[in-house]
mmCIF file of N, CA and C in Angstrom:
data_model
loop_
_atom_site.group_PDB
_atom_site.id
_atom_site.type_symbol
_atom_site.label_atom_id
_atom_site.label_comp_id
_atom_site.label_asym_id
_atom_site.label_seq_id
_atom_site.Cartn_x
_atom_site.Cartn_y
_atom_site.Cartn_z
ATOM 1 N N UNK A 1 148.800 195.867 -57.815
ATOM 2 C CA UNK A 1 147.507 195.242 -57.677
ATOM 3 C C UNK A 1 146.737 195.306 -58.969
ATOM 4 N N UNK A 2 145.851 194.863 -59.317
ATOM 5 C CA UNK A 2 144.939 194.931 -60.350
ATOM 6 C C UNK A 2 143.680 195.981 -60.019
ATOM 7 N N UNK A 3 143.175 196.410 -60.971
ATOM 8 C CA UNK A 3 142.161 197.428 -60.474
ATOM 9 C C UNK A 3 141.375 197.501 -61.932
ATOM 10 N N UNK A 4 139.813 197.853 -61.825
ATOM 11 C CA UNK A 4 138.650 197.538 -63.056
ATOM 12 C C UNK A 4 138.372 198.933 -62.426
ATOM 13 N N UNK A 5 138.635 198.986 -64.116
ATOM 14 C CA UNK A 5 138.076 200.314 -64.872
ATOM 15 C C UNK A 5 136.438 200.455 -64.304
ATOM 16 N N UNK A 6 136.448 201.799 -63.691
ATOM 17 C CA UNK A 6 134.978 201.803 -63.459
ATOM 18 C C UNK A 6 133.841 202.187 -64.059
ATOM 19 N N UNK A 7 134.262 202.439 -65.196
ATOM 20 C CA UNK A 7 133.432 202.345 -66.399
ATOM 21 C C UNK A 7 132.882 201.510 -66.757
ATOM 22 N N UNK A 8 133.276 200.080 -66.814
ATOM 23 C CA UNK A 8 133.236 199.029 -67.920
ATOM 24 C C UNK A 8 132.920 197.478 -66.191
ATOM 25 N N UNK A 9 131.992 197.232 -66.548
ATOM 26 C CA UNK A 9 131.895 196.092 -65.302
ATOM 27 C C UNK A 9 132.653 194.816 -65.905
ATOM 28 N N UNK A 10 133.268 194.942 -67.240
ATOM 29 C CA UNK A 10 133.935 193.859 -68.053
ATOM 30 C C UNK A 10 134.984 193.074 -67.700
ATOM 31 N N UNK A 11 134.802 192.075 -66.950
ATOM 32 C CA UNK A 11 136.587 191.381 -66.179
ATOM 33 C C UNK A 11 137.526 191.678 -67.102
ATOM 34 N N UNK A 12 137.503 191.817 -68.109
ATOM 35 C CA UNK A 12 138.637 191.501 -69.106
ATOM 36 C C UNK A 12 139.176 192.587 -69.316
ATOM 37 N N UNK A 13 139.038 194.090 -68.412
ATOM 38 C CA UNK A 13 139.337 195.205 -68.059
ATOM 39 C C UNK A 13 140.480 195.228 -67.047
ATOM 40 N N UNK A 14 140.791 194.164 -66.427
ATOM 41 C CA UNK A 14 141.485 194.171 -65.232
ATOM 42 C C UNK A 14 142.912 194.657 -65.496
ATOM 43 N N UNK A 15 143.886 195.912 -65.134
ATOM 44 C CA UNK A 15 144.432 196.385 -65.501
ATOM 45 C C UNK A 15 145.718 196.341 -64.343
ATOM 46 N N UNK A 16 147.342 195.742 -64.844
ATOM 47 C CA UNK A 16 148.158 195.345 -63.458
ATOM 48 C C UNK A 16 148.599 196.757 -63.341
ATOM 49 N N UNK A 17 148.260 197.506 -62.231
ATOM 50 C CA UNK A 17 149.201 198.608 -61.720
ATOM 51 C C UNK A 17 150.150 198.358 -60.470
ATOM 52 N N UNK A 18 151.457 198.673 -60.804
ATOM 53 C CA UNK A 18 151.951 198.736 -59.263
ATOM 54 C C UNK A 18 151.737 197.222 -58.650
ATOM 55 N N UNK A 19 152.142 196.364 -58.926
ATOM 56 C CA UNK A 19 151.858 195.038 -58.895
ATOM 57 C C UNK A 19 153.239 194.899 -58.196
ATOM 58 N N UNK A 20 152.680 194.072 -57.083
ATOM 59 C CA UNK A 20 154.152 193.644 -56.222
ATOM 60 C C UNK A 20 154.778 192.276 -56.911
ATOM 61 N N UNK A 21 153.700 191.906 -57.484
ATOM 62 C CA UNK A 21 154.392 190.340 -58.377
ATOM 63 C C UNK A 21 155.365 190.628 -59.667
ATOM 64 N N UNK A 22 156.704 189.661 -59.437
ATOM 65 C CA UNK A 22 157.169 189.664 -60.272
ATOM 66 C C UNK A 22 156.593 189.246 -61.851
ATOM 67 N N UNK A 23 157.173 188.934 -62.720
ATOM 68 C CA UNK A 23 157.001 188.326 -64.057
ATOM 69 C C UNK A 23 156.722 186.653 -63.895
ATOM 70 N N UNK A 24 157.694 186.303 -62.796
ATOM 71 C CA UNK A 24 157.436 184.803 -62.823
ATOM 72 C C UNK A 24 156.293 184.294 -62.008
ATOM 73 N N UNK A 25 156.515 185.266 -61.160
ATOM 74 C CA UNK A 25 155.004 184.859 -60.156
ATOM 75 C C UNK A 25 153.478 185.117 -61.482
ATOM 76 N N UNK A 26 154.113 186.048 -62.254
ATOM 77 C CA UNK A 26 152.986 186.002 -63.012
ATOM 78 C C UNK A 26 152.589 185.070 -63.676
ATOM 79 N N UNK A 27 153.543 184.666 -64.210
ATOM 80 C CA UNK A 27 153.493 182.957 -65.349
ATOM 81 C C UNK A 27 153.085 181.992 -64.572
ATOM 82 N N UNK A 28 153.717 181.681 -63.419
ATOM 83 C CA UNK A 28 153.363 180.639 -62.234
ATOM 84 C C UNK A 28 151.411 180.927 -62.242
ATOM 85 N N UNK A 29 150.857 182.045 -62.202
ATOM 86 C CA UNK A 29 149.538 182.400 -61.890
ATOM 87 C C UNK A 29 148.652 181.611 -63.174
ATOM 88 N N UNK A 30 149.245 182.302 -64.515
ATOM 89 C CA UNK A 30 148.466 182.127 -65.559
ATOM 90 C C UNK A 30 148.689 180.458 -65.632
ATOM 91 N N UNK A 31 149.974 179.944 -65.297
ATOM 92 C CA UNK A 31 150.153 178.500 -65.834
ATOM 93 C C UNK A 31 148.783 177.183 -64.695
ATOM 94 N N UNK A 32 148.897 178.261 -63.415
ATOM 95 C CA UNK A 32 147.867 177.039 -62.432
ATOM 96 C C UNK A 32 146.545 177.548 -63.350
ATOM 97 N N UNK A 33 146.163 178.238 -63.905
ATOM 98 C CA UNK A 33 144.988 178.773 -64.389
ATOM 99 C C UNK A 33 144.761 178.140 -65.629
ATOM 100 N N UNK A 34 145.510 177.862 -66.472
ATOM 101 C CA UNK A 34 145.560 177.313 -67.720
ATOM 102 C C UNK A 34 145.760 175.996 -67.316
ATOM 103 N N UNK A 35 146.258 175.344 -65.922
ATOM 104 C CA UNK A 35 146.346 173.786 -65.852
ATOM 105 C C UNK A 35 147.341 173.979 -66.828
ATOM 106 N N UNK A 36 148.565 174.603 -67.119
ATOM 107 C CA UNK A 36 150.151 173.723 -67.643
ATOM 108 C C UNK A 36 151.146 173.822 -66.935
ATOM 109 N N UNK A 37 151.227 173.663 -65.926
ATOM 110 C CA UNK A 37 151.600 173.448 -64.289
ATOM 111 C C UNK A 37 152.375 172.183 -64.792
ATOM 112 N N UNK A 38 153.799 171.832 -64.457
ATOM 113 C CA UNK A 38 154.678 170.457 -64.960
ATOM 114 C C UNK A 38 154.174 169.583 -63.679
ATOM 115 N N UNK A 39 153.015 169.259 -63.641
ATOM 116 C CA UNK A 39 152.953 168.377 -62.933
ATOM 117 C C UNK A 39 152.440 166.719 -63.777
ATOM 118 N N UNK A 40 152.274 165.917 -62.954
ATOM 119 C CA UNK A 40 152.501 164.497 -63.278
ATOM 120 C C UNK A 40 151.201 163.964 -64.038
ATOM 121 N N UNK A 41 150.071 164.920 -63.475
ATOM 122 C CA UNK A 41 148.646 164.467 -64.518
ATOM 123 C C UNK A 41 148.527 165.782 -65.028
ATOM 124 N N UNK A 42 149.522 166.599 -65.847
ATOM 125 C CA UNK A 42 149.274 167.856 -66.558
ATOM 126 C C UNK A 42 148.884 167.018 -68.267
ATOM 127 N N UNK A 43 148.171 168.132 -69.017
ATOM 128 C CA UNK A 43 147.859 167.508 -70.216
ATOM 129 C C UNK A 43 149.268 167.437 -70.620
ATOM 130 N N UNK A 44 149.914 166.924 -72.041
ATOM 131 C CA UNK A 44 150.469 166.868 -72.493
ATOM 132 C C UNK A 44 152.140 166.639 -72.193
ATOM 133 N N UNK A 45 152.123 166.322 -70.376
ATOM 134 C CA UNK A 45 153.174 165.485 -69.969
ATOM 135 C C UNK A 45 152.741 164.622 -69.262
ATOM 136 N N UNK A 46 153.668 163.091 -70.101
ATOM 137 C CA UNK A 46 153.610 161.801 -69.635
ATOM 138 C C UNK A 46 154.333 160.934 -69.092
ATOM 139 N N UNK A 47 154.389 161.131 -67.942
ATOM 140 C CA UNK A 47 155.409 160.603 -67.056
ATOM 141 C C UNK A 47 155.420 159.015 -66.978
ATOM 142 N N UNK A 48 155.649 157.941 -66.194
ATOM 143 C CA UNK A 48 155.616 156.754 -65.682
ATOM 144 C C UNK A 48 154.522 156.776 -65.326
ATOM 145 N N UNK A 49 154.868 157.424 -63.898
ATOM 146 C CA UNK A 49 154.049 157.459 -63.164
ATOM 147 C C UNK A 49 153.148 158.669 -62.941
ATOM 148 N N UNK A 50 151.894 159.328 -63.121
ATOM 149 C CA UNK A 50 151.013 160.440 -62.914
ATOM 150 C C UNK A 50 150.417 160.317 -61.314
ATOM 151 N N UNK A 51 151.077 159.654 -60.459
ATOM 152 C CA UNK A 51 150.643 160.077 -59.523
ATOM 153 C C UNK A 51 150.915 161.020 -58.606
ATOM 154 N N UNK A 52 150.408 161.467 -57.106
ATOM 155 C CA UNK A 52 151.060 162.757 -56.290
ATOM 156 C C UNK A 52 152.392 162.301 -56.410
ATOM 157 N N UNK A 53 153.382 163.629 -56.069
ATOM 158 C CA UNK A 53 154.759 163.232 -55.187
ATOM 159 C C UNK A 53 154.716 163.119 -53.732
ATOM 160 N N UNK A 54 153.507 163.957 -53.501
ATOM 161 C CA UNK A 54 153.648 164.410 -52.136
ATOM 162 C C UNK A 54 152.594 163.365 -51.152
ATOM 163 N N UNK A 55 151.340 162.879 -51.951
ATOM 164 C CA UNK A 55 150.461 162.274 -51.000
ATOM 165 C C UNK A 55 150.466 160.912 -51.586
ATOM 166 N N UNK A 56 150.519 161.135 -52.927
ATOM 167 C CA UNK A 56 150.830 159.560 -53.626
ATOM 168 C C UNK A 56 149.275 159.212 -54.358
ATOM 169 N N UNK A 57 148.642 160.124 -54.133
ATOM 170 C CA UNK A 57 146.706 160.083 -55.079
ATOM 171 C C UNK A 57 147.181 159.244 -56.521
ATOM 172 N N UNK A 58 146.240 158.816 -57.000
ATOM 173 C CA UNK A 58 146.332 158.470 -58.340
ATOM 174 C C UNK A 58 146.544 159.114 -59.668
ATOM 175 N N UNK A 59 146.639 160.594 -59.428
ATOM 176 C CA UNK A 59 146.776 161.778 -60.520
ATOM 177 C C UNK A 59 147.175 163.049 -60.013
ATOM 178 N N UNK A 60 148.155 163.225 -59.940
ATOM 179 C CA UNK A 60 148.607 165.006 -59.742
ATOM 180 C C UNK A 60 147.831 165.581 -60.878
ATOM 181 N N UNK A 61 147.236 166.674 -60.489
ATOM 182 C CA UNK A 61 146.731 167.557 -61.331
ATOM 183 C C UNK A 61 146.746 168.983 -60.475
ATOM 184 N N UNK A 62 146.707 170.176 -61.180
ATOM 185 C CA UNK A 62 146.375 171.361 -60.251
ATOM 186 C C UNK A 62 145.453 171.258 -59.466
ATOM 187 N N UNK A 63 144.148 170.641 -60.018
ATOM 188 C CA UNK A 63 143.147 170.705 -59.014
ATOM 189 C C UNK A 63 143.576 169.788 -57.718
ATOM 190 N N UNK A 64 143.675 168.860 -57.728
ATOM 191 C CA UNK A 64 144.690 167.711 -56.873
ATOM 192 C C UNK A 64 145.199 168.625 -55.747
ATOM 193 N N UNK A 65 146.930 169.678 -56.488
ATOM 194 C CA UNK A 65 147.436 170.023 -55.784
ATOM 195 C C UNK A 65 146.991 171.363 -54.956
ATOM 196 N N UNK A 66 146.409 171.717 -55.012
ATOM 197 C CA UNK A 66 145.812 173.360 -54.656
ATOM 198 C C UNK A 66 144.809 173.247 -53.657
ATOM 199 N N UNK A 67 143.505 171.746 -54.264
ATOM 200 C CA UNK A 67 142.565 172.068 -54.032
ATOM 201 C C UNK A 67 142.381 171.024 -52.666
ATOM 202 N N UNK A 68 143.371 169.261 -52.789
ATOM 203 C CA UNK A 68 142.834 168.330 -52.317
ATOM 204 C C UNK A 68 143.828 167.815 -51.320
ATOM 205 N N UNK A 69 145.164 167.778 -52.013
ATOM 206 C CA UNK A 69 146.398 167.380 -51.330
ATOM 207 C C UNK A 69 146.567 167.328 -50.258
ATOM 208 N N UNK A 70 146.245 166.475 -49.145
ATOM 209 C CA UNK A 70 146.022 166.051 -47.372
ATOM 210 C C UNK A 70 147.756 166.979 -47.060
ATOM 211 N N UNK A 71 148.474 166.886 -47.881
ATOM 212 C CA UNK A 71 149.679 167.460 -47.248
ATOM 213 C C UNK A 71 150.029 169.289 -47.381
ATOM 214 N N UNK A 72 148.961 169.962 -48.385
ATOM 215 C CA UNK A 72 148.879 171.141 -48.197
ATOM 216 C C UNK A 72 147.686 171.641 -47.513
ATOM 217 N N UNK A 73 147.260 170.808 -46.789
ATOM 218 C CA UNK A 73 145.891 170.983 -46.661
ATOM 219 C C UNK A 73 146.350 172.496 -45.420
ATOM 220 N N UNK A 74 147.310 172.552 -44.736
ATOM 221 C CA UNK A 74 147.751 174.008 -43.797
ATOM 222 C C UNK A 74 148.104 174.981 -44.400
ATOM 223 N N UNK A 75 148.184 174.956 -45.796
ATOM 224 C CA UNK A 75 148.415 176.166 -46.408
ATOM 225 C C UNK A 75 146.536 176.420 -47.394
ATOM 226 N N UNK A 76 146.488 175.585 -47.709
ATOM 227 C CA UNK A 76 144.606 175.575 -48.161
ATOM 228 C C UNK A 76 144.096 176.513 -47.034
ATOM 229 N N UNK A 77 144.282 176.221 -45.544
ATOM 230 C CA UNK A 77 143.651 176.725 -44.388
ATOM 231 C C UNK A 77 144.180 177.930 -44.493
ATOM 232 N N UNK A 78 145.259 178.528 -44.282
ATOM 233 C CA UNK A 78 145.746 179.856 -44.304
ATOM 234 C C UNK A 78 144.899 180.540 -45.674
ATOM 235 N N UNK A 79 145.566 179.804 -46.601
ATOM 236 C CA UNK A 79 144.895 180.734 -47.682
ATOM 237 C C UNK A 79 143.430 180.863 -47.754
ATOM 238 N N UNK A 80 142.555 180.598 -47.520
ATOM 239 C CA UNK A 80 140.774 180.487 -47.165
ATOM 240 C C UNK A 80 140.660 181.565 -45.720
ATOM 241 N N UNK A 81 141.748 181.624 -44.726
ATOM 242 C CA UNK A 81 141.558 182.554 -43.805
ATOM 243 C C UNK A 81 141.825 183.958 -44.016
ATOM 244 N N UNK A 82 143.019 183.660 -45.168
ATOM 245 C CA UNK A 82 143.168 185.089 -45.549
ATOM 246 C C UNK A 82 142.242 185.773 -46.273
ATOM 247 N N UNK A 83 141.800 185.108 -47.099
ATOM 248 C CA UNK A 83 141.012 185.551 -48.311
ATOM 249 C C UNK A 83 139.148 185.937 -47.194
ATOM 250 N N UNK A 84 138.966 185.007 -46.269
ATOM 251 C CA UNK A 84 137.994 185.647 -45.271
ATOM 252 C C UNK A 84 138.424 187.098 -44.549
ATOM 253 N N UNK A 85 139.206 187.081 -44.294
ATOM 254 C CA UNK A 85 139.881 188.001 -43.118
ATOM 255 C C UNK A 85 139.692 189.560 -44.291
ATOM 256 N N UNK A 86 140.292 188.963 -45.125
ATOM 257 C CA UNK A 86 140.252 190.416 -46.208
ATOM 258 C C UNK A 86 138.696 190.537 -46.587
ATOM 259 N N UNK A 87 137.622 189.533 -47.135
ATOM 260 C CA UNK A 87 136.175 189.723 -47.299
ATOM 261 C C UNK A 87 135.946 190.695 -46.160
ATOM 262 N N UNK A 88 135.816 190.353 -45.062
ATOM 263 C CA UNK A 88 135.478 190.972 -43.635
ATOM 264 C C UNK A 88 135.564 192.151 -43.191
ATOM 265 N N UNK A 89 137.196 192.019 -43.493
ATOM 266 C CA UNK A 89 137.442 194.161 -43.382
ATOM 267 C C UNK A 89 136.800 194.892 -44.397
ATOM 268 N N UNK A 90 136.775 194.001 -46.000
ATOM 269 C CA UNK A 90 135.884 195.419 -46.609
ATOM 270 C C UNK A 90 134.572 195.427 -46.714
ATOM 271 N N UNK A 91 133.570 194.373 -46.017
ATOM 272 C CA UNK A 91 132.436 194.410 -45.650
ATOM 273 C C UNK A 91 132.070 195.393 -44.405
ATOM 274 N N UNK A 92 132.944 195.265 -43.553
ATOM 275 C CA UNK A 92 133.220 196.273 -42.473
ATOM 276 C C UNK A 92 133.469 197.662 -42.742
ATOM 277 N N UNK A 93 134.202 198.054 -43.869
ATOM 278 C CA UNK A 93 134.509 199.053 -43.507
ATOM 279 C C UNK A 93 133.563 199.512 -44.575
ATOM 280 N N UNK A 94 132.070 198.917 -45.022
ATOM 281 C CA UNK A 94 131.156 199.323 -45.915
ATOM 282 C C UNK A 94 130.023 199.510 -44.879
ATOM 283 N N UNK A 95 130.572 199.674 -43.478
ATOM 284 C CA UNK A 95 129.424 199.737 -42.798
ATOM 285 C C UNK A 95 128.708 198.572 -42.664
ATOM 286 N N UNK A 96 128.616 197.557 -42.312
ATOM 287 C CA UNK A 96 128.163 196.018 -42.099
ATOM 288 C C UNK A 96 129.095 195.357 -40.894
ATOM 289 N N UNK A 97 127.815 194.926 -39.920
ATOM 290 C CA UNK A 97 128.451 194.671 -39.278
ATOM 291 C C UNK A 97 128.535 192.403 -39.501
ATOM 292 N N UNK A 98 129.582 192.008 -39.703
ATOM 293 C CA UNK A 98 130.226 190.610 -39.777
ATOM 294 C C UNK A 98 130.484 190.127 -38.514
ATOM 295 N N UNK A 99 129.837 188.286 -38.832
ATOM 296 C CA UNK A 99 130.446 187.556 -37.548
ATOM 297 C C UNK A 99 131.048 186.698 -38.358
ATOM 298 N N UNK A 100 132.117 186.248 -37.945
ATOM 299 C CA UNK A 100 132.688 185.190 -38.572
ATOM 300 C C UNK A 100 132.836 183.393 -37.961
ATOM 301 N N UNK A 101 132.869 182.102 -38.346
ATOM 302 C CA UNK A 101 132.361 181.222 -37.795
ATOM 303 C C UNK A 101 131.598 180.965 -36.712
ATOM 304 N N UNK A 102 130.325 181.951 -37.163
ATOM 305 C CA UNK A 102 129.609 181.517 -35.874
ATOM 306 C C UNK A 102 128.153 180.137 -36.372
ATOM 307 N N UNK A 103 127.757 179.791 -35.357
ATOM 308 C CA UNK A 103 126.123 179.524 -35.685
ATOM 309 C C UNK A 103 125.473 180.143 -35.593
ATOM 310 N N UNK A 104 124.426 180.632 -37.053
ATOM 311 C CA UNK A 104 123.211 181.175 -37.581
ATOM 312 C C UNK A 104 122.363 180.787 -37.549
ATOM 313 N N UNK A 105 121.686 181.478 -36.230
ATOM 314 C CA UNK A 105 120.288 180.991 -35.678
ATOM 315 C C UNK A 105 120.712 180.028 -35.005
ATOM 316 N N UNK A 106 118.954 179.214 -35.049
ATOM 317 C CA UNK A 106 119.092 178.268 -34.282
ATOM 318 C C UNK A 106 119.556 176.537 -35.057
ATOM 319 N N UNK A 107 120.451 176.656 -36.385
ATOM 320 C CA UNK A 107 120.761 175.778 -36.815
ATOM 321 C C UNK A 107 121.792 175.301 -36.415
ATOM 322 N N UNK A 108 122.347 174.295 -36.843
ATOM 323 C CA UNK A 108 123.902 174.097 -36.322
ATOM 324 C C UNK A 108 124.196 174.448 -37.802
ATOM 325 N N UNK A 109 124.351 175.072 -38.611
ATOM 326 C CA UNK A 109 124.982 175.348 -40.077
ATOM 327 C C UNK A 109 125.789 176.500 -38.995
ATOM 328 N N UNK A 110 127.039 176.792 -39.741
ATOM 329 C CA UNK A 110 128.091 177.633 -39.405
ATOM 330 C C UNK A 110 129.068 177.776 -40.403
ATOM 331 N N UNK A 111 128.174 178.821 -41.364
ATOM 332 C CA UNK A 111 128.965 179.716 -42.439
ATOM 333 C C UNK A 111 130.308 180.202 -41.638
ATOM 334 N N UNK A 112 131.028 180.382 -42.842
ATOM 335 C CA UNK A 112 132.298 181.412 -43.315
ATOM 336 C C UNK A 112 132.116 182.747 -42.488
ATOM 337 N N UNK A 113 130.879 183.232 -42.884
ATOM 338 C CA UNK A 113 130.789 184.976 -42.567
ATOM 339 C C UNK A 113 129.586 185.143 -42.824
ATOM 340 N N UNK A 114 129.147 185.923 -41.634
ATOM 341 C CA UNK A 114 127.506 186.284 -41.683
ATOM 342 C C UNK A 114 127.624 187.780 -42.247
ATOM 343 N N UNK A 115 126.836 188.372 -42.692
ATOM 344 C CA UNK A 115 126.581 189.811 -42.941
ATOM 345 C C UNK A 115 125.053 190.217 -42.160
ATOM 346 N N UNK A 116 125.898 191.085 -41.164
ATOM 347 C CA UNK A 116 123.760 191.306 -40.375
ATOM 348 C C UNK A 116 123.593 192.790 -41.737
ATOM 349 N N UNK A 117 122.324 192.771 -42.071
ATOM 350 C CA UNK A 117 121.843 193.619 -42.830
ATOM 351 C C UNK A 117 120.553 194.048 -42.032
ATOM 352 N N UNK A 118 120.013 195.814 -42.295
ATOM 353 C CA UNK A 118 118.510 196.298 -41.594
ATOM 354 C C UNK A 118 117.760 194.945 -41.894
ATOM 355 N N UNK A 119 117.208 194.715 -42.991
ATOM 356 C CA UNK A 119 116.874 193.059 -42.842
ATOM 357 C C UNK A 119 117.091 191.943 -42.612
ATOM 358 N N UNK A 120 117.899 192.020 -42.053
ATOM 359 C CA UNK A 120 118.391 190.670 -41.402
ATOM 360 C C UNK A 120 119.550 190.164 -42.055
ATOM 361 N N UNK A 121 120.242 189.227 -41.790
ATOM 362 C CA UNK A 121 121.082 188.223 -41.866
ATOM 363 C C UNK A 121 121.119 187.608 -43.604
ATOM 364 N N UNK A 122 122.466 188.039 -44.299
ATOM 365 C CA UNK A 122 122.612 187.746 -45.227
ATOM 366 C C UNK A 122 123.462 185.881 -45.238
#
């Protein structure tokens, strides 16, 4: 996992210990991050065609594939549940009590995750 020095509030502290990711999963990480991902609207490859493979959009790009792609859109969902599910337990286990998709108040808005706080509702 990664873990910050608690000294230093500096991201650029982030230090891999004990990391279940391989080397390639690592490159795979830095490359969607840097956008040089071999995809079809990546900078500096020029295909025919730059469009999806998968949905057929007018430009593959990382953002495209990660963010928009109608055909990953069930793994978008998993990954947004996980990444809630984990917010939740360590809000919880900070003593806070969390609702998750509910309606807040009397609006119809229906956040991600409520946090009730002594003052109320974060």
């Amino acid at each position: 996992g990664l873990l910050l020095e608690t000294k230093s509030k500096d991201m650029a502290r982030l230090v891999a210990r004990n990391s279940p990711l391989h080397f390639s999963e690592w490159d795979l990480i830095h490359q969607a991050r840097l956008g040089l991902l071999p995809l079809h609207g990546a900078p500096g490859y020029q295909p025919p065609d730059k469009s999806c493979r998968r949905c057929g959009q007018p430009m593959e790009t990382t953002a495209h594939v990660l963010n928009v792609c109608v055909n990953n859109m069930g793994r978008m969902t998993s990954r947004h549940d996980a990444i809630l599910d984990r917010l939740q337990e360590a809000i919880n286990k900070a003593g806070h009590t969390t609702h998750k998709n509910r309606a807040y108040g009397n609006s119809s808005l229906r956040p991600d995750l409520v946090v009730d706080t002594d003052d109320g509702a974060l």
